[in-house]
Tab-separated table of C-alpha atoms and ligand atoms in Angstrom:
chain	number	residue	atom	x	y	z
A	1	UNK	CA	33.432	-6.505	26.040
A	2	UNK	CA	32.945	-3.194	25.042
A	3	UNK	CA	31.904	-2.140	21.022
A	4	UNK	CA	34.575	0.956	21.535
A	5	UNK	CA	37.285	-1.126	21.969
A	6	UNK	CA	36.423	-3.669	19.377
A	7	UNK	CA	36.161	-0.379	17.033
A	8	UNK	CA	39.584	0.523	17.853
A	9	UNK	CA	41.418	-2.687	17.777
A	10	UNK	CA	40.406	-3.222	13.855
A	11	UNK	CA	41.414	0.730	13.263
A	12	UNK	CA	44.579	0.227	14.816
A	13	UNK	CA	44.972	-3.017	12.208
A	14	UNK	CA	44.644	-5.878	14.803
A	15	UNK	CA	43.214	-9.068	13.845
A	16	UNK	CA	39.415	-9.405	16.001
A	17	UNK	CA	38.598	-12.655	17.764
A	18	UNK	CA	35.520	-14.501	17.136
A	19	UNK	CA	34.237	-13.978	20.172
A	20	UNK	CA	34.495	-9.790	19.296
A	21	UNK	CA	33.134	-10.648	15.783
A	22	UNK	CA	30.215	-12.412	16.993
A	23	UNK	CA	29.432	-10.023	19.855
A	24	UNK	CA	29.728	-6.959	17.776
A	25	UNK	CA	27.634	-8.424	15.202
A	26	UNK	CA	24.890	-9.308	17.788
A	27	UNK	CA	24.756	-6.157	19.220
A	28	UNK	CA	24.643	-4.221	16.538
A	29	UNK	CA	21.117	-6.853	15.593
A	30	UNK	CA	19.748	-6.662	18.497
A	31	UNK	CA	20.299	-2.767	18.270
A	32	UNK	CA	22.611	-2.326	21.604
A	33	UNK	CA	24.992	-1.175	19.161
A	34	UNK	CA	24.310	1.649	17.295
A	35	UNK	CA	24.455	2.888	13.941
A	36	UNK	CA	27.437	5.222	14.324
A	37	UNK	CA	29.657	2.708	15.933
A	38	UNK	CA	28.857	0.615	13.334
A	39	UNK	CA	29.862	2.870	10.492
A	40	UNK	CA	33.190	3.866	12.800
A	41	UNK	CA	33.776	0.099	12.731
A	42	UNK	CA	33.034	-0.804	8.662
A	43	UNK	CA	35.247	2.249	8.005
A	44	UNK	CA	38.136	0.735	10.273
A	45	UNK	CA	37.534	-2.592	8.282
A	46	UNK	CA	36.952	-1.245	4.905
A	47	UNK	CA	40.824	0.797	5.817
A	48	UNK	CA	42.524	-1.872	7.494
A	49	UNK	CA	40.973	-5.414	6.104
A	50	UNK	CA	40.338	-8.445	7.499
A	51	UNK	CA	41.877	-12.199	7.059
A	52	UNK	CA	40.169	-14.656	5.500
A	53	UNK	CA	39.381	-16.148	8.945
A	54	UNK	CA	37.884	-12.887	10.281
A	55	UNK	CA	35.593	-12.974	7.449
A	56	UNK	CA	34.612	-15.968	7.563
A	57	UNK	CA	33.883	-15.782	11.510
A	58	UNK	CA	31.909	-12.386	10.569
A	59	UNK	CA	30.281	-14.024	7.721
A	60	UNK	CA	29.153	-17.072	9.784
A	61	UNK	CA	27.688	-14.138	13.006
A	62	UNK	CA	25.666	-12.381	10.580
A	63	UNK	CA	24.130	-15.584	9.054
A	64	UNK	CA	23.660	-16.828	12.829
A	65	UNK	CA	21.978	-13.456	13.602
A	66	UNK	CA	18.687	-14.767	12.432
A	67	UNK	CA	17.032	-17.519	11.569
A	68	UNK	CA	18.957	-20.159	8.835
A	69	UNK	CA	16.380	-21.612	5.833
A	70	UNK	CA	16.547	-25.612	5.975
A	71	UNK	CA	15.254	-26.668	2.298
A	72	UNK	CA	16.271	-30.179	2.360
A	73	UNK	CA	12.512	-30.511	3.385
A	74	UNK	CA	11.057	-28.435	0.725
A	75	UNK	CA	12.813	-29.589	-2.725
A	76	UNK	CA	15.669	-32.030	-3.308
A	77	UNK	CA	18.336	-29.524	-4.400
A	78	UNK	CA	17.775	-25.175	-4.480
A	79	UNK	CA	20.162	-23.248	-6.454
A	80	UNK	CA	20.957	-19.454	-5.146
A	81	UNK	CA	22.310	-16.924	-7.755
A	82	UNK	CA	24.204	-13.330	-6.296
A	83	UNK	CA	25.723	-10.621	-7.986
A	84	UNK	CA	28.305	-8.605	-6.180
A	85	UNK	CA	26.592	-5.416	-7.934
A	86	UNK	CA	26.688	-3.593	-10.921
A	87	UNK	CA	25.257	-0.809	-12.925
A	88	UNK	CA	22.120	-2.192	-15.275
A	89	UNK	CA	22.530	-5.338	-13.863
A	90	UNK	CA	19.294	-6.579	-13.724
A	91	UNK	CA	20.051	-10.765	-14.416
A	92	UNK	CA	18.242	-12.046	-11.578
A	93	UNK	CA	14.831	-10.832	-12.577
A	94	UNK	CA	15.278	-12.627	-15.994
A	95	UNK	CA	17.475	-15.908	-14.658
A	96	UNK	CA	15.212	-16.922	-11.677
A	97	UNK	CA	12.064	-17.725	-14.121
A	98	UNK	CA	14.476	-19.616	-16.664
A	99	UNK	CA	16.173	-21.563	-14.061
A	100	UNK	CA	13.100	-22.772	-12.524
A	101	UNK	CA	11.473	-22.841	-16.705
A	102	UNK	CA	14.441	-25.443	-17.015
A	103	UNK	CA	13.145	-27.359	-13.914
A	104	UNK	CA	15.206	-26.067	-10.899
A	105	UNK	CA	13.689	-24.554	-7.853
A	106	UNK	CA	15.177	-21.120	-7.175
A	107	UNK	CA	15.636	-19.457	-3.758
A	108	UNK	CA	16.844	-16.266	-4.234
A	109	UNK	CA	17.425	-13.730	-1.070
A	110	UNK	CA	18.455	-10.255	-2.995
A	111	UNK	CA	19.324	-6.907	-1.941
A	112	UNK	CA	18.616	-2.938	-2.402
A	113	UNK	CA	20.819	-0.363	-4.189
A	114	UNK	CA	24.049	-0.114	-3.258
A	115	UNK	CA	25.791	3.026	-3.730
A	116	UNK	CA	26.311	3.596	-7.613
A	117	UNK	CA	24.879	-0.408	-7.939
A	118	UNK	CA	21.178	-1.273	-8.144
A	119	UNK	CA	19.555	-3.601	-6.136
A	120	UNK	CA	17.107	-6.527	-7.227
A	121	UNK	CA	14.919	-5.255	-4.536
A	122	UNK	CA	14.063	-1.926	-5.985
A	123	UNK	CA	13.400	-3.053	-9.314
A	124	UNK	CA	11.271	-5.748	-8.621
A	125	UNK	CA	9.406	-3.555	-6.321
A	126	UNK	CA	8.617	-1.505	-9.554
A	127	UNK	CA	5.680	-3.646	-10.275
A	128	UNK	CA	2.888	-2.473	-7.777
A	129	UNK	CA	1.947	-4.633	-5.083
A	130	UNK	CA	4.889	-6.640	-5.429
A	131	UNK	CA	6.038	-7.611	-2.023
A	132	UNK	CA	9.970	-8.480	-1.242
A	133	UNK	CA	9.576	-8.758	2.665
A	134	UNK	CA	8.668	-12.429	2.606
A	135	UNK	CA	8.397	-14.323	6.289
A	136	UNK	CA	10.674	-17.587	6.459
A	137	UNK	CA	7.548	-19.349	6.964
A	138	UNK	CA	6.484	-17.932	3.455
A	139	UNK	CA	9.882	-18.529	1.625
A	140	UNK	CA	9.784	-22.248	2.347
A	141	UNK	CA	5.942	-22.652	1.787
A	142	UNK	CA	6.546	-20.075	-2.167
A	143	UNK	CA	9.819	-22.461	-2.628
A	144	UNK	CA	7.620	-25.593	-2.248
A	145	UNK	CA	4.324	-24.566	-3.879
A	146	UNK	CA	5.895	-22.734	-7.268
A	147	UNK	CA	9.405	-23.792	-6.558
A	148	UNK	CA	10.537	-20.384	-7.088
A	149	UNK	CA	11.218	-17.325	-4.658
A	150	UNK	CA	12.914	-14.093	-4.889
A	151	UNK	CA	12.824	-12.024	-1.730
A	152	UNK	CA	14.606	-10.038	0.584
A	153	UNK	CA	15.819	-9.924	3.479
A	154	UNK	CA	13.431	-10.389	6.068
A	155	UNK	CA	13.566	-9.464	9.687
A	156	UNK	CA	14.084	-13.327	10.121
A	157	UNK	CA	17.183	-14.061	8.044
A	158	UNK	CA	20.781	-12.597	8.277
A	159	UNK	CA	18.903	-9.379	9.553
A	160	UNK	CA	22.617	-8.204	11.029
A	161	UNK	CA	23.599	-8.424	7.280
A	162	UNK	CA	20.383	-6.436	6.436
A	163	UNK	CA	20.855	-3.573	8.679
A	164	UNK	CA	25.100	-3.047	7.899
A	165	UNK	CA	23.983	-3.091	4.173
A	166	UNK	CA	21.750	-0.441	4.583
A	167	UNK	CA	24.339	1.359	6.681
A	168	UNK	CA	27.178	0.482	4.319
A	169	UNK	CA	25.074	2.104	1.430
A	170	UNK	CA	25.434	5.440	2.698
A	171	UNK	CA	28.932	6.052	4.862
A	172	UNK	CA	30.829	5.316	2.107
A	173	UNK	CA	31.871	1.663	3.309
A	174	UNK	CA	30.803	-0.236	0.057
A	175	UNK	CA	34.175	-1.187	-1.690
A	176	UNK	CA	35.534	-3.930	0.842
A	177	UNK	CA	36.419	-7.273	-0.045
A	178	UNK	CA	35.461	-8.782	3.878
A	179	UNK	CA	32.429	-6.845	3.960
A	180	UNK	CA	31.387	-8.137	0.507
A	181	UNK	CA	31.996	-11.549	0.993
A	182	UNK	CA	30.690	-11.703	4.266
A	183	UNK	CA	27.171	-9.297	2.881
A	184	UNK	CA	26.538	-11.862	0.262
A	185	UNK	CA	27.421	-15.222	2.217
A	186	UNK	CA	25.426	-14.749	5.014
A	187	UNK	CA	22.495	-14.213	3.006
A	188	UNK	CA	23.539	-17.232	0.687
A	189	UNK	CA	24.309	-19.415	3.986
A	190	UNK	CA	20.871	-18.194	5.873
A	191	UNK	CA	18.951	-19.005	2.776
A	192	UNK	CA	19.647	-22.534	2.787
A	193	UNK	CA	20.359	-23.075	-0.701
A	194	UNK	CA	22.812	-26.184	-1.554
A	195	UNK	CA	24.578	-24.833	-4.738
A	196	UNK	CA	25.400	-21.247	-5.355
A	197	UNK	CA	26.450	-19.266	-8.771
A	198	UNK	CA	27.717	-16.185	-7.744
A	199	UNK	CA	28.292	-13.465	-10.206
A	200	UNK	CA	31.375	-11.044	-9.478
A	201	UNK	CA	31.597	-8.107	-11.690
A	202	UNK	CA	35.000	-6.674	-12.421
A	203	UNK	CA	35.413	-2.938	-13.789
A	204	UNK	CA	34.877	0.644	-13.208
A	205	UNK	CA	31.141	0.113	-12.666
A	206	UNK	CA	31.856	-2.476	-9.770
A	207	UNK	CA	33.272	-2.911	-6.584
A	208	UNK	CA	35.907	-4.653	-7.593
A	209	UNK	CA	37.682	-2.271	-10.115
A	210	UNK	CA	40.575	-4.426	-11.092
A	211	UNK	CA	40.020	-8.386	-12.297
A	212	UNK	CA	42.792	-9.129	-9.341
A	213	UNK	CA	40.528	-7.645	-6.553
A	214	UNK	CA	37.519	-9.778	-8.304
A	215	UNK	CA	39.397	-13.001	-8.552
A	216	UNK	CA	40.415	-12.556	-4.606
A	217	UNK	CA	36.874	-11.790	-3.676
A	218	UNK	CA	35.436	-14.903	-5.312
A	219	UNK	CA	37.807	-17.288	-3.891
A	220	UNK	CA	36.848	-16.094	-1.189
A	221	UNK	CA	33.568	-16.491	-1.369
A	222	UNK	CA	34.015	-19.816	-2.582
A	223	UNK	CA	35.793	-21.288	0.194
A	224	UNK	CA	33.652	-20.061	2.855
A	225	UNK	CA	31.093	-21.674	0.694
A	226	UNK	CA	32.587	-24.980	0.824
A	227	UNK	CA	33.347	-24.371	4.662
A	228	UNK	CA	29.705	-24.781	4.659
A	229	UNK	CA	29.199	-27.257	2.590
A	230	UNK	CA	28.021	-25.526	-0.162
A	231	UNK	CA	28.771	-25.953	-3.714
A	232	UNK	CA	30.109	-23.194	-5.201
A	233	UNK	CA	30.572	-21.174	-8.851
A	234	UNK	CA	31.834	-17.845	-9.081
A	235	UNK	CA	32.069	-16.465	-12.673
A	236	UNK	CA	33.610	-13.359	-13.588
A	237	UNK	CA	32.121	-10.943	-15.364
A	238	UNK	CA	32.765	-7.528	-16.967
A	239	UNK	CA	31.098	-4.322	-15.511
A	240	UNK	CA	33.383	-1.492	-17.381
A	241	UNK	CA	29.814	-0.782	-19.113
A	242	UNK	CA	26.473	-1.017	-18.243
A	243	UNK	CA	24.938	-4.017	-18.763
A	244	UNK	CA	21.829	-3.754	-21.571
A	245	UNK	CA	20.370	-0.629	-22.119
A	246	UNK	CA	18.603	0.290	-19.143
A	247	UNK	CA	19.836	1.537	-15.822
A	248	UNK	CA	16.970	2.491	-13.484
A	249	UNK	CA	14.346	0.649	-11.910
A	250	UNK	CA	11.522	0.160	-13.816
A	251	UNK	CA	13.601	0.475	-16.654
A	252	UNK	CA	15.360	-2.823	-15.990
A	253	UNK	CA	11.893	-4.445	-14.801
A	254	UNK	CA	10.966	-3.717	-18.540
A	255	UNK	CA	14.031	-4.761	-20.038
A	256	UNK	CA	14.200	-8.038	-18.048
A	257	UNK	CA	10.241	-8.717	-19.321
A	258	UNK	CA	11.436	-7.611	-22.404
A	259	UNK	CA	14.190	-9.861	-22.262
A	260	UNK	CA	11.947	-12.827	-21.444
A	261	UNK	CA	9.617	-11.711	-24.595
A	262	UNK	CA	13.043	-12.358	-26.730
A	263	UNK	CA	13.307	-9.085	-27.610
A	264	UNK	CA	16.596	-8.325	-24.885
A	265	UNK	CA	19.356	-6.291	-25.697
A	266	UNK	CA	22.347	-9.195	-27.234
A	267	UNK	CA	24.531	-8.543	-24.515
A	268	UNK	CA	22.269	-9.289	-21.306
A	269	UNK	CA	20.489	-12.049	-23.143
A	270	UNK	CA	24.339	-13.518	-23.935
A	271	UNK	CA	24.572	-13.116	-20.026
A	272	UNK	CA	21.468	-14.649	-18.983
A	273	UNK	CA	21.978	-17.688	-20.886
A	274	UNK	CA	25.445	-18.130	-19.231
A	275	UNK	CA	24.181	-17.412	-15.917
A	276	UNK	CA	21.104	-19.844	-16.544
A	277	UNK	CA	23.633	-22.463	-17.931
A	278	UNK	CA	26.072	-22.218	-14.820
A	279	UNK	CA	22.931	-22.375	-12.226
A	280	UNK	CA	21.717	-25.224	-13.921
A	281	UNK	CA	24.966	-27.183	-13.816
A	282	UNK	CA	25.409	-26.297	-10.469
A	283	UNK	CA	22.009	-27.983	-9.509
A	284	UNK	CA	22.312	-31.034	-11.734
A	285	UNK	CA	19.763	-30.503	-14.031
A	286	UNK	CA	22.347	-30.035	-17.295
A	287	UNK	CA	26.023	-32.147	-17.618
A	288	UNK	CA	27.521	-29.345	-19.389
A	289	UNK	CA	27.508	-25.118	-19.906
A	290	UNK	CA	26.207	-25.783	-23.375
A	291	UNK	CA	23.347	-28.228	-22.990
A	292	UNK	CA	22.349	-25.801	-20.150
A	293	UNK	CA	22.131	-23.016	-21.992
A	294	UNK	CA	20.474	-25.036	-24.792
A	295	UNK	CA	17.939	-25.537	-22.170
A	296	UNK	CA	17.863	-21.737	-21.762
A	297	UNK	CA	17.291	-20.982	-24.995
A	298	UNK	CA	13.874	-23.208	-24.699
A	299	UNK	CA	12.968	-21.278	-22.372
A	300	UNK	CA	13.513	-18.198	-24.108
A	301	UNK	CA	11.980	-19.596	-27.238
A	302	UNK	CA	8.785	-21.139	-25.904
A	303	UNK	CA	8.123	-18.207	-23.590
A	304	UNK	CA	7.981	-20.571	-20.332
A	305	UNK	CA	10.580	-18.566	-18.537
A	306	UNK	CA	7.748	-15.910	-18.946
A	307	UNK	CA	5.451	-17.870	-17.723
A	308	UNK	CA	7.584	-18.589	-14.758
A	309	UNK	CA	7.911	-14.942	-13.975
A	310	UNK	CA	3.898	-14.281	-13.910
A	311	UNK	CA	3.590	-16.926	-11.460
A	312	UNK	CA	6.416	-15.402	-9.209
A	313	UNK	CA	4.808	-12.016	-9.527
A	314	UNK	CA	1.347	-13.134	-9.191
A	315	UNK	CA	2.952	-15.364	-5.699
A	316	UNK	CA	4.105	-12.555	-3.774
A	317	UNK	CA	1.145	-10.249	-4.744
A	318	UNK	CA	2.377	-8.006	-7.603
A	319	UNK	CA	0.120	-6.784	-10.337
A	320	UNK	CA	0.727	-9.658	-13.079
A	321	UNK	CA	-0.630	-7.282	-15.736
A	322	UNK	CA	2.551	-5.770	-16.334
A	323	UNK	CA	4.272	-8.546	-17.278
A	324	UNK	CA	1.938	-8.737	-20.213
A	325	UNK	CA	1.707	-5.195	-20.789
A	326	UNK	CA	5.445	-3.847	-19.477
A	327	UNK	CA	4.701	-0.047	-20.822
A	328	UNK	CA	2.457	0.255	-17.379
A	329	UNK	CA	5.471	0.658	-15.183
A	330	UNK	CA	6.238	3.722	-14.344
A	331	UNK	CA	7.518	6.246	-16.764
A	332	UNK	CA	9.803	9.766	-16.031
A	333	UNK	CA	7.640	12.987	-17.522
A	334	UNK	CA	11.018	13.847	-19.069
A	335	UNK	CA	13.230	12.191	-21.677
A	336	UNK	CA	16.040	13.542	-23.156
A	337	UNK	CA	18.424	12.339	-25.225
A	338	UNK	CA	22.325	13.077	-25.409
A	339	UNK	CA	24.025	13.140	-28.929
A	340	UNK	CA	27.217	12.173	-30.082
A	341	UNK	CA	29.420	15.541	-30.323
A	342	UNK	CA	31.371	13.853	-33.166
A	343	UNK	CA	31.363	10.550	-35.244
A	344	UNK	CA	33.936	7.470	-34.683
A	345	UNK	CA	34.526	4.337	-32.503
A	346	UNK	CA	33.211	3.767	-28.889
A	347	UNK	CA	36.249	3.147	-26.800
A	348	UNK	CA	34.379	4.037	-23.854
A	349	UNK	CA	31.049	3.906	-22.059
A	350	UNK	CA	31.622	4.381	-17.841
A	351	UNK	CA	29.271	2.107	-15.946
A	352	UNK	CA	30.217	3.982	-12.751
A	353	UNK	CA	29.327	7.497	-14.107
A	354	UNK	CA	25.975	6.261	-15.465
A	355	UNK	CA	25.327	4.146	-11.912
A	356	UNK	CA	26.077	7.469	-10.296
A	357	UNK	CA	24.056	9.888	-12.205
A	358	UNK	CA	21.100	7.537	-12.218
A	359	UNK	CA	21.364	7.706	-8.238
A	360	UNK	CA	21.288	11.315	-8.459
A	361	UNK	CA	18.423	11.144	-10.532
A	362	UNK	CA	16.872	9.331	-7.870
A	363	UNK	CA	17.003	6.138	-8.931
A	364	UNK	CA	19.306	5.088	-5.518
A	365	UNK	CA	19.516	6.398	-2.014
A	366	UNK	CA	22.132	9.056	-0.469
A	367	UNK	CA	20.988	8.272	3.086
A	368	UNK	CA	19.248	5.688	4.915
A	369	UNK	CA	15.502	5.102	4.143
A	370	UNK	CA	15.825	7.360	1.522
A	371	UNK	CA	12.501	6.955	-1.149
A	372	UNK	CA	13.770	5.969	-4.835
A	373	UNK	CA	12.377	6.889	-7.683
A	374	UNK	CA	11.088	3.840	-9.536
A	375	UNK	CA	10.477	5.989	-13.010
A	376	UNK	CA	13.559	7.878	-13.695
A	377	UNK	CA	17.075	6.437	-14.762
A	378	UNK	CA	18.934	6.385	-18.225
A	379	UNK	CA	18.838	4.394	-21.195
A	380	UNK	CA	21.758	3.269	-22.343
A	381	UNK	CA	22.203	3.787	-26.200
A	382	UNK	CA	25.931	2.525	-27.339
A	383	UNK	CA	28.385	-0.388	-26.235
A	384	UNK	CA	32.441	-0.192	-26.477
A	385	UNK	CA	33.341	-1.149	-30.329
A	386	UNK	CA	30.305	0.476	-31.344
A	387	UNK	CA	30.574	3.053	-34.549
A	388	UNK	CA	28.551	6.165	-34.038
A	389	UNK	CA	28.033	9.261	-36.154
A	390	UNK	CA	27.848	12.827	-35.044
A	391	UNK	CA	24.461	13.592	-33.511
A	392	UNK	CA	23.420	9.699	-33.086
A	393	UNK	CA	21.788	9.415	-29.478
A	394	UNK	CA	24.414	7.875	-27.013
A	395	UNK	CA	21.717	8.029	-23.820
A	396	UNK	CA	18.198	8.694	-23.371
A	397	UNK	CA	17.995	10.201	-19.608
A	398	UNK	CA	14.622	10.104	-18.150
A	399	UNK	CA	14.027	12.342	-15.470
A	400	UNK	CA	11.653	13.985	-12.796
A	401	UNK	CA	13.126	17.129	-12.482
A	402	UNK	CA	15.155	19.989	-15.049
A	403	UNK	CA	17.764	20.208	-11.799
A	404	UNK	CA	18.470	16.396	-12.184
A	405	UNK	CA	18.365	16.414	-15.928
A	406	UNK	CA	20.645	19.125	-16.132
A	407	UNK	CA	22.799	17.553	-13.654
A	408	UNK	CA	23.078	14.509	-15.960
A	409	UNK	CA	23.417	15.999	-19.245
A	410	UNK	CA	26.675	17.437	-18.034
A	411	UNK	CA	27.716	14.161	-16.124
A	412	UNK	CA	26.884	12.070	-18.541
A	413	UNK	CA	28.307	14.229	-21.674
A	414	UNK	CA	31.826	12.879	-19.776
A	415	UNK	CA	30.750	9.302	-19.823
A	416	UNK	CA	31.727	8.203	-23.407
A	417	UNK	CA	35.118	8.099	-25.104
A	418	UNK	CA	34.585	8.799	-28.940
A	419	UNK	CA	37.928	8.094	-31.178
A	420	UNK	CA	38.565	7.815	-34.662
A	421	UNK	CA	40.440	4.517	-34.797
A	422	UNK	CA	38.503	1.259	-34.745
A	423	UNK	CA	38.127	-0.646	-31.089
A	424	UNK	CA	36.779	-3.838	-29.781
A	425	UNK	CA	33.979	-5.051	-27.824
A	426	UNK	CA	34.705	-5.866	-24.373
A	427	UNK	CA	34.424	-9.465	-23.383
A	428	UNK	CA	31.519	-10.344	-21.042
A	429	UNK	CA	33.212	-12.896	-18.956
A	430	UNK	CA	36.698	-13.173	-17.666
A	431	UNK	CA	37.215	-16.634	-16.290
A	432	UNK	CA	35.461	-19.313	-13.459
A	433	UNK	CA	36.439	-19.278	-9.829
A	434	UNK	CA	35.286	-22.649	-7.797
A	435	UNK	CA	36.886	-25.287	-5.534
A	436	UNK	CA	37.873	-27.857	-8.438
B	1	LIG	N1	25.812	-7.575	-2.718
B	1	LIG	C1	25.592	-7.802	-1.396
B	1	LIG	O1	24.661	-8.516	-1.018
B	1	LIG	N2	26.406	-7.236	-0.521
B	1	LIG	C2	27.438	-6.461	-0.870
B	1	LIG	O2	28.135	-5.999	-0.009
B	1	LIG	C3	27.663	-6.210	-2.248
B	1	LIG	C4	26.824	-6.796	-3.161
């Protein structure tokens, strides 16, 4: 078999065979095949597509590429969260310590940036010393001891799903329903967990633009869940605006400590105690949405999920002071705001302009390896249905450089629709996806 022809089969819109699936996905691990056929070959499938059995074969290679997590050993049921990326979306950080607050152990495998979306990754790696490159050897042992883990990838697990995201990131080969589904499964699969709530985010400031392409990505997802025998929950969940205020990484690190201090912005807290509430459904710990997020609450209230997040931070070595004291991250030396140019009703507030200026201003990468800036990003001032008057601040930008700044002043100055007549506030959730 040769990776050329494999390359041209799927851009000439053939179906590919297992056999090509798993040998092109082994290659390109192993690093006999490299980068550039790669991107030649996500291009043909983000163009062309793939069946739901071609995912699912590609899904299952890249989870085969490395090692696969068996937790049955280490706790009697793990619940895995994953978002299929957003701008501000910084839920994980917040939901892992309620979840396991509320009694359920947590396994979490997240990602980096991806194009306009952040990653989990980056902004936990905000807090110094905080290490995301867990061994499997020290994902079981974390998941066992504290009962709570949120890594990434390591060389060990899904590592062909590692290396194509990194790739994906920066050729432009982002927005594909196979190539999501099979990203997020693998790692889900390879991670071991039993019972999986995956959040996909519909709207200009996702992936999926339209709620159709969402819907058809999580039923997706959740049947090649269930091929595997896991149990599956996909919720759907606007991403037309940012989610909270802040978009950049330690930004969202303070928001989602913040958050946990009960001081989060009403939207993301509404969303974390969904999320929470779903997981803990999933794993059997509540009968119903509302006595999980009942439980949630608790954990809010008391401050336990806080607690919770200490310990993870202290586990895999980052500097638990700033959990206590979340004005140490670091901070852009410039902050500007942008005014309303006229008073009314906020009819519009574009997550994917905001995700993409924040990458500019170095919060993401534009090519592999790239360094991000963990200080600079945007703060988010308005929501759709808001009223504003002339002058009020709509974001606070916080950059490194004038270049950037100026860059997102006139980016951003685009970003908000500002009418007279009255409009409402989007809904945060658009419907469940799951086997039932
Ligand atoms: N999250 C992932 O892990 N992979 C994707 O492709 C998109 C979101």
């Amino acid at each position: 078999m040769r990776a050329v022809e494999i390359i041209e089969k799927k851009r000439d819109g053939l179906e590919l065979t297992q056999p090509e699936i798993e040998f092109f996905v082994q290659g390109y691990a192993l690093g006999d095949i490299p980068d550039y056929q790669a991107s030649a070959w996500a291009m043909a499938v983000l163009l062309n597509g793939m069946s739901a059995e071609e995912t699912t074969f590609l899904t299952l290679a890249m989870a085969d590429s490395g090692e696969k997590l068996d937790l049955s050993g280490v706790v009697d049921i793990a619940v895995d969260k994953h978002s299929s990326g957003g701008v501000g979306d910084k839920t994980s950080i917040a939901v892992v310590p309620l979840v396991r607050a509320c009694g359920l152990p947590v396994g979490k495998m997240s990602g980096r940036g991806l194009g306009f979306s952040g990653g989990t990754l980056d902004k936990l790696e905000s807090i110094p010393g905080f290490r995301t490159d867990l061994t499997k050897d020290e994902f079981l042992s974390q998941l066992g001891s504290l009962g709570m883990v949120l890594s990434g990838q390591s060389v060990d697990l899904a590592p062909a799903d590692g290396k194509l995201y990194a790739l994906r990131d920066v050729t432009g080969t982002v927005q594909s329903i196979p190539l999501i589904a099979s990203s997020i499964m693998s790692k889900k699969i390879a991670a071991g967990a039993q019972a999986i709530l995956l959040d996909v985010k519909t709207g200009n400031g996702a992936f999926m633009t339209t709620l159709e392409e969402a819907r058809k990505l999580a039923s997706l997802m959740v049947s090649i869940g269930a091929l595997s025998g896991r149990s599956v929950t996909a919720i759907l969940s606007d991403m037309n605006q940012p989610l909270g205020e802040a978009v950049g990484n330690a930004l969202e690190m303070k928001e989602a400590i913040h958050t946990l201090m009960g001081r989060g912005p009403a939207d993301f807290v509404e969303h974390c105690l969904e999320i929470t509430g779903q997981m803990l459904v999933l794993g059997h710990r509540a009968d119903t949405i509302a006595e999980g997020r009942k439980m949630a609450e608790g954990a809010l209230e008391t401050g336990s999920g806080l607690e919770y997040l200490k310990k993870l931070v202290e586990a895999q070595g980052g500097d638990v002071a700033v959990v206590d004291h979340p004005d140490r991250l670091a901070e852009a030396p410039i902050k500007a705001v942008i005014e309303a140019p006229q008073s009314g009703y906020v009819h519009e507030v574009n997550a994917r302009q905001v995700g993409e200026t924040a990458v500019v201003l170095g919060a993401g990468r534009s090519k592999k390896g790239d360094e991000i800036d963990p200080a600079v990003g945007i703060s988010v001032m308005v929501k759709v249905g808001d009223r504003v008057e002339d002058g009020q601040p709509l974001f606070v930008v916080h950059a490194r450089e004038e270049s950037t700044l100026s860059y997102a002043r006139s980016r951003l100055s685009g970003a908000t629709k500002i009418f007279d007549k009255a409009c409402e506030p989007l809904p945060l959730f658009y419907g469940l996806v799951n086997s039932d």
